[in-house]
Amino acid sequence: MAEQRRDQRDVRGAGEGAQDVPEPWARSVRAEEVAAWEGLVATARRTVTDGLVVGTSGNVSVRVGDTVLVTPSGVPYDRLTPEDVTGVDLDGRRVLGRLVPTSELPMHLAIYRATDAGAVVHTHAVHATAVSTLVPELPAIHYMSGALGGAVRVAPYATYGTQELAENMLHALADRTGCLLRNHGTITYGATLDQAYDRAAQLEWMCRLWLTASSVPGLTPSLLSEEQVAEAGEKLRGYGQRT
């Protein structure tokens, strides 16, 4: 798997100029990209700490203007440094860094082209992946489905890193901010890295909840109606502190 560990440190520049990008992607890293990269690395490490991915099996991206900063392929997140900043334009051409972007770049770019997403988180979370093998849609087991726009669909299986997978994902994401990928994992997006990550974590939690409730012999979990989920979604839009 292209997402498996593959050390690419030998292609990183040896100089101290962390903000100098070597040819042929020769442009300097902007201040806002430096800050965004720090946030991306912190979020990627959090997916490992919180058990949403194992090793380098997921990926994270954040959009800064017309540049998408994304985790590189096969580099453990605890080894990423400011010198590893990896960025592409919306057509997938590398504009920052020497490392190869994640193999799942087509999914990330498809979301940025089709939505107003500011960040994307892709995981291989175990409970969500298990659910993706069982049903075409996560049953409405909790009102937090509303935070993702409604019932969470499962995108049909396609080989990782392909345009087919990206297209399947986009169909499943219609009017949603997250979906399951059959026999693969999850993908969520948001206006910020924190929002995209929180949606990924909530999706994994709901999948675990449904698997737990549905495993009780002789009992069937009660589910919410579409109307109840939609009502919760409306309330959740105004949830939290206003600044």
mmCIF file with all atom_site columns, C-alpha atoms in Angstrom, residues 37-150:
data_model
loop_
_atom_site.group_PDB
_atom_site.id
_atom_site.type_symbol
_atom_site.label_atom_id
_atom_site.label_alt_id
_atom_site.label_comp_id
_atom_site.label_asym_id
_atom_site.label_entity_id
_atom_site.label_seq_id
_atom_site.pdbx_PDB_ins_code
_atom_site.Cartn_x
_atom_site.Cartn_y
_atom_site.Cartn_z
_atom_site.occupancy
_atom_site.B_iso_or_equiv
_atom_site.pdbx_formal_charge
_atom_site.auth_seq_id
_atom_site.auth_comp_id
_atom_site.auth_asym_id
_atom_site.auth_atom_id
_atom_site.pdbx_PDB_model_num
ATOM 1   C CA . TRP A 1 37  ? 1.658   23.312 8.161   1.00 0.00 ? 37  TRP A CA 1
ATOM 2   C CA . GLU A 1 38  ? 2.160   23.352 11.929  1.00 0.00 ? 38  GLU A CA 1
ATOM 3   C CA . GLY A 1 39  ? -1.565  22.847 12.410  1.00 0.00 ? 39  GLY A CA 1
ATOM 4   C CA . LEU A 1 40  ? -1.657  20.076 9.801   1.00 0.00 ? 40  LEU A CA 1
ATOM 5   C CA . VAL A 1 41  ? 1.182   18.166 11.463  1.00 0.00 ? 41  VAL A CA 1
ATOM 6   C CA . ALA A 1 42  ? -0.474  18.519 14.880  1.00 0.00 ? 42  ALA A CA 1
ATOM 7   C CA . THR A 1 43  ? -3.759  17.197 13.477  1.00 0.00 ? 43  THR A CA 1
ATOM 8   C CA . ALA A 1 44  ? -2.063  14.290 11.701  1.00 0.00 ? 44  ALA A CA 1
ATOM 9   C CA . ARG A 1 45  ? -0.317  13.293 14.927  1.00 0.00 ? 45  ARG A CA 1
ATOM 10  C CA . ARG A 1 46  ? -3.620  13.518 16.765  1.00 0.00 ? 46  ARG A CA 1
ATOM 11  C CA . THR A 1 47  ? -5.200  10.967 14.416  1.00 0.00 ? 47  THR A CA 1
ATOM 12  C CA . VAL A 1 48  ? -2.542  8.486  15.525  1.00 0.00 ? 48  VAL A CA 1
ATOM 13  C CA . THR A 1 49  ? -2.733  9.371  19.223  1.00 0.00 ? 49  THR A CA 1
ATOM 14  C CA . ASP A 1 50  ? -6.524  9.027  19.212  1.00 0.00 ? 50  ASP A CA 1
ATOM 15  C CA . GLY A 1 51  ? -6.429  5.714  17.363  1.00 0.00 ? 51  GLY A CA 1
ATOM 16  C CA . LEU A 1 52  ? -8.036  6.855  14.112  1.00 0.00 ? 52  LEU A CA 1
ATOM 17  C CA . VAL A 1 53  ? -5.070  5.656  12.060  1.00 0.00 ? 53  VAL A CA 1
ATOM 18  C CA . VAL A 1 54  ? -2.186  3.237  12.464  1.00 0.00 ? 54  VAL A CA 1
ATOM 19  C CA . GLY A 1 55  ? 1.238   4.281  11.236  1.00 0.00 ? 55  GLY A CA 1
ATOM 20  C CA . THR A 1 56  ? 0.810   6.410  8.112   1.00 0.00 ? 56  THR A CA 1
ATOM 21  C CA . SER A 1 57  ? -2.489  4.885  7.009   1.00 0.00 ? 57  SER A CA 1
ATOM 22  C CA . GLY A 1 58  ? -4.446  8.157  6.866   1.00 0.00 ? 58  GLY A CA 1
ATOM 23  C CA . ASN A 1 59  ? -3.786  11.646 5.563   1.00 0.00 ? 59  ASN A CA 1
ATOM 24  C CA . VAL A 1 60  ? -4.635  15.259 6.284   1.00 0.00 ? 60  VAL A CA 1
ATOM 25  C CA . SER A 1 61  ? -4.726  18.400 4.167   1.00 0.00 ? 61  SER A CA 1
ATOM 26  C CA . VAL A 1 62  ? -5.464  22.087 4.604   1.00 0.00 ? 62  VAL A CA 1
ATOM 27  C CA . ARG A 1 63  ? -6.130  24.725 1.972   1.00 0.00 ? 63  ARG A CA 1
ATOM 28  C CA . VAL A 1 64  ? -4.325  28.064 2.015   1.00 0.00 ? 64  VAL A CA 1
ATOM 29  C CA . GLY A 1 65  ? -5.561  30.171 -0.881  1.00 0.00 ? 65  GLY A CA 1
ATOM 30  C CA . ASP A 1 66  ? -5.011  28.126 -4.036  1.00 0.00 ? 66  ASP A CA 1
ATOM 31  C CA . THR A 1 67  ? -2.431  25.889 -2.379  1.00 0.00 ? 67  THR A CA 1
ATOM 32  C CA . VAL A 1 68  ? -3.252  22.597 -0.656  1.00 0.00 ? 68  VAL A CA 1
ATOM 33  C CA . LEU A 1 69  ? -0.804  21.536 2.033   1.00 0.00 ? 69  LEU A CA 1
ATOM 34  C CA . VAL A 1 70  ? -0.949  17.779 2.492   1.00 0.00 ? 70  VAL A CA 1
ATOM 35  C CA . THR A 1 71  ? 0.810   15.044 4.420   1.00 0.00 ? 71  THR A CA 1
ATOM 36  C CA . PRO A 1 72  ? 3.508   13.327 2.338   1.00 0.00 ? 72  PRO A CA 1
ATOM 37  C CA . SER A 1 73  ? 3.322   9.664  1.404   1.00 0.00 ? 73  SER A CA 1
ATOM 38  C CA . GLY A 1 74  ? 4.832   7.156  3.782   1.00 0.00 ? 74  GLY A CA 1
ATOM 39  C CA . VAL A 1 75  ? 6.468   9.483  6.324   1.00 0.00 ? 75  VAL A CA 1
ATOM 40  C CA . PRO A 1 76  ? 5.509   8.807  9.980   1.00 0.00 ? 76  PRO A CA 1
ATOM 41  C CA . TYR A 1 77  ? 3.797   11.880 11.394  1.00 0.00 ? 77  TYR A CA 1
ATOM 42  C CA . ASP A 1 78  ? 6.073   12.063 14.432  1.00 0.00 ? 78  ASP A CA 1
ATOM 43  C CA . ARG A 1 79  ? 8.989   12.623 12.044  1.00 0.00 ? 79  ARG A CA 1
ATOM 44  C CA . LEU A 1 80  ? 7.483   15.507 10.088  1.00 0.00 ? 80  LEU A CA 1
ATOM 45  C CA . THR A 1 81  ? 9.272   18.836 10.527  1.00 0.00 ? 81  THR A CA 1
ATOM 46  C CA . PRO A 1 82  ? 8.824   22.362 9.116   1.00 0.00 ? 82  PRO A CA 1
ATOM 47  C CA . GLU A 1 83  ? 11.273  21.380 6.366   1.00 0.00 ? 83  GLU A CA 1
ATOM 48  C CA . ASP A 1 84  ? 8.867   18.706 5.143   1.00 0.00 ? 84  ASP A CA 1
ATOM 49  C CA . VAL A 1 85  ? 6.151   21.136 4.056   1.00 0.00 ? 85  VAL A CA 1
ATOM 50  C CA . THR A 1 86  ? 4.415   19.580 1.063   1.00 0.00 ? 86  THR A CA 1
ATOM 51  C CA . GLY A 1 87  ? 2.025   21.549 -1.141  1.00 0.00 ? 87  GLY A CA 1
ATOM 52  C CA . VAL A 1 88  ? 0.227   21.245 -4.453  1.00 0.00 ? 88  VAL A CA 1
ATOM 53  C CA . ASP A 1 89  ? -2.026  23.472 -6.505  1.00 0.00 ? 89  ASP A CA 1
ATOM 54  C CA . LEU A 1 90  ? -5.639  22.546 -7.202  1.00 0.00 ? 90  LEU A CA 1
ATOM 55  C CA . ASP A 1 91  ? -4.521  20.602 -10.281 1.00 0.00 ? 91  ASP A CA 1
ATOM 56  C CA . GLY A 1 92  ? -2.206  18.457 -8.177  1.00 0.00 ? 92  GLY A CA 1
ATOM 57  C CA . ARG A 1 93  ? 1.074   20.002 -9.320  1.00 0.00 ? 93  ARG A CA 1
ATOM 58  C CA . ARG A 1 94  ? 3.643   20.239 -6.555  1.00 0.00 ? 94  ARG A CA 1
ATOM 59  C CA . VAL A 1 95  ? 4.478   23.808 -5.643  1.00 0.00 ? 95  VAL A CA 1
ATOM 60  C CA . LEU A 1 96  ? 6.134   23.272 -2.266  1.00 0.00 ? 96  LEU A CA 1
ATOM 61  C CA . GLY A 1 97  ? 8.587   20.700 -0.976  1.00 0.00 ? 97  GLY A CA 1
ATOM 62  C CA . ARG A 1 98  ? 10.480  17.666 -2.206  1.00 0.00 ? 98  ARG A CA 1
ATOM 63  C CA . LEU A 1 99  ? 8.396   14.871 -0.696  1.00 0.00 ? 99  LEU A CA 1
ATOM 64  C CA . VAL A 1 100 ? 5.757   12.982 -2.687  1.00 0.00 ? 100 VAL A CA 1
ATOM 65  C CA . PRO A 1 101 ? 2.208   13.912 -1.562  1.00 0.00 ? 101 PRO A CA 1
ATOM 66  C CA . THR A 1 102 ? -0.131  11.286 -0.165  1.00 0.00 ? 102 THR A CA 1
ATOM 67  C CA . SER A 1 103 ? -1.419  8.723  -2.653  1.00 0.00 ? 103 SER A CA 1
ATOM 68  C CA . GLU A 1 104 ? -4.951  9.811  -1.703  1.00 0.00 ? 104 GLU A CA 1
ATOM 69  C CA . LEU A 1 105 ? -4.419  13.271 -3.161  1.00 0.00 ? 105 LEU A CA 1
ATOM 70  C CA . PRO A 1 106 ? -7.240  12.782 -5.743  1.00 0.00 ? 106 PRO A CA 1
ATOM 71  C CA . MET A 1 107 ? -9.822  12.555 -2.940  1.00 0.00 ? 107 MET A CA 1
ATOM 72  C CA . HIS A 1 108 ? -8.543  15.675 -1.221  1.00 0.00 ? 108 HIS A CA 1
ATOM 73  C CA . LEU A 1 109 ? -8.446  17.722 -4.415  1.00 0.00 ? 109 LEU A CA 1
ATOM 74  C CA . ALA A 1 110 ? -11.909 16.531 -5.450  1.00 0.00 ? 110 ALA A CA 1
ATOM 75  C CA . ILE A 1 111 ? -13.340 17.891 -2.201  1.00 0.00 ? 111 ILE A CA 1
ATOM 76  C CA . TYR A 1 112 ? -11.581 21.247 -2.533  1.00 0.00 ? 112 TYR A CA 1
ATOM 77  C CA . ARG A 1 113 ? -12.791 21.645 -6.109  1.00 0.00 ? 113 ARG A CA 1
ATOM 78  C CA . ALA A 1 114 ? -16.392 20.755 -5.282  1.00 0.00 ? 114 ALA A CA 1
ATOM 79  C CA . THR A 1 115 ? -16.870 22.445 -1.893  1.00 0.00 ? 115 THR A CA 1
ATOM 80  C CA . ASP A 1 116 ? -15.719 25.356 0.226   1.00 0.00 ? 116 ASP A CA 1
ATOM 81  C CA . ALA A 1 117 ? -13.696 23.027 2.463   1.00 0.00 ? 117 ALA A CA 1
ATOM 82  C CA . GLY A 1 118 ? -10.758 24.457 4.341   1.00 0.00 ? 118 GLY A CA 1
ATOM 83  C CA . ALA A 1 119 ? -9.398  21.115 5.543   1.00 0.00 ? 119 ALA A CA 1
ATOM 84  C CA . VAL A 1 120 ? -9.824  17.376 4.939   1.00 0.00 ? 120 VAL A CA 1
ATOM 85  C CA . VAL A 1 121 ? -9.123  14.395 7.220   1.00 0.00 ? 121 VAL A CA 1
ATOM 86  C CA . HIS A 1 122 ? -8.975  10.797 5.930   1.00 0.00 ? 122 HIS A CA 1
ATOM 87  C CA . THR A 1 123 ? -8.697  7.914  8.405   1.00 0.00 ? 123 THR A CA 1
ATOM 88  C CA . HIS A 1 124 ? -8.729  4.133  8.570   1.00 0.00 ? 124 HIS A CA 1
ATOM 89  C CA . ALA A 1 125 ? -10.587 4.141  11.901  1.00 0.00 ? 125 ALA A CA 1
ATOM 90  C CA . VAL A 1 126 ? -11.408 0.550  12.835  1.00 0.00 ? 126 VAL A CA 1
ATOM 91  C CA . HIS A 1 127 ? -15.084 0.831  13.825  1.00 0.00 ? 127 HIS A CA 1
ATOM 92  C CA . ALA A 1 128 ? -15.975 3.056  10.892  1.00 0.00 ? 128 ALA A CA 1
ATOM 93  C CA . THR A 1 129 ? -14.158 0.758  8.489   1.00 0.00 ? 129 THR A CA 1
ATOM 94  C CA . ALA A 1 130 ? -15.993 -2.216 9.967   1.00 0.00 ? 130 ALA A CA 1
ATOM 95  C CA . VAL A 1 131 ? -19.346 -0.479 9.446   1.00 0.00 ? 131 VAL A CA 1
ATOM 96  C CA . SER A 1 132 ? -18.375 0.317  5.844   1.00 0.00 ? 132 SER A CA 1
ATOM 97  C CA . THR A 1 133 ? -18.291 -3.427 5.151   1.00 0.00 ? 133 THR A CA 1
ATOM 98  C CA . LEU A 1 134 ? -21.745 -4.092 6.579   1.00 0.00 ? 134 LEU A CA 1
ATOM 99  C CA . VAL A 1 135 ? -24.248 -1.491 5.401   1.00 0.00 ? 135 VAL A CA 1
ATOM 100 C CA . PRO A 1 136 ? -24.756 1.041  2.573   1.00 0.00 ? 136 PRO A CA 1
ATOM 101 C CA . GLU A 1 137 ? -25.353 3.795  5.116   1.00 0.00 ? 137 GLU A CA 1
ATOM 102 C CA . LEU A 1 138 ? -24.616 4.252  8.810   1.00 0.00 ? 138 LEU A CA 1
ATOM 103 C CA . PRO A 1 139 ? -27.981 3.890  10.588  1.00 0.00 ? 139 PRO A CA 1
ATOM 104 C CA . ALA A 1 140 ? -29.131 7.064  12.360  1.00 0.00 ? 140 ALA A CA 1
ATOM 105 C CA . ILE A 1 141 ? -28.095 5.836  15.791  1.00 0.00 ? 141 ILE A CA 1
ATOM 106 C CA . HIS A 1 142 ? -27.384 9.324  17.201  1.00 0.00 ? 142 HIS A CA 1
ATOM 107 C CA . TYR A 1 143 ? -28.322 12.909 16.531  1.00 0.00 ? 143 TYR A CA 1
ATOM 108 C CA . MET A 1 144 ? -24.690 13.786 15.776  1.00 0.00 ? 144 MET A CA 1
ATOM 109 C CA . SER A 1 145 ? -25.419 12.457 12.291  1.00 0.00 ? 145 SER A CA 1
ATOM 110 C CA . GLY A 1 146 ? -26.876 15.925 11.835  1.00 0.00 ? 146 GLY A CA 1
ATOM 111 C CA . ALA A 1 147 ? -23.413 17.434 12.258  1.00 0.00 ? 147 ALA A CA 1
ATOM 112 C CA . LEU A 1 148 ? -22.397 15.679 9.041   1.00 0.00 ? 148 LEU A CA 1
ATOM 113 C CA . GLY A 1 149 ? -25.483 16.778 7.139   1.00 0.00 ? 149 GLY A CA 1
ATOM 114 C CA . GLY A 1 150 ? -27.601 13.673 7.695   1.00 0.00 ? 150 GLY A CA 1
#
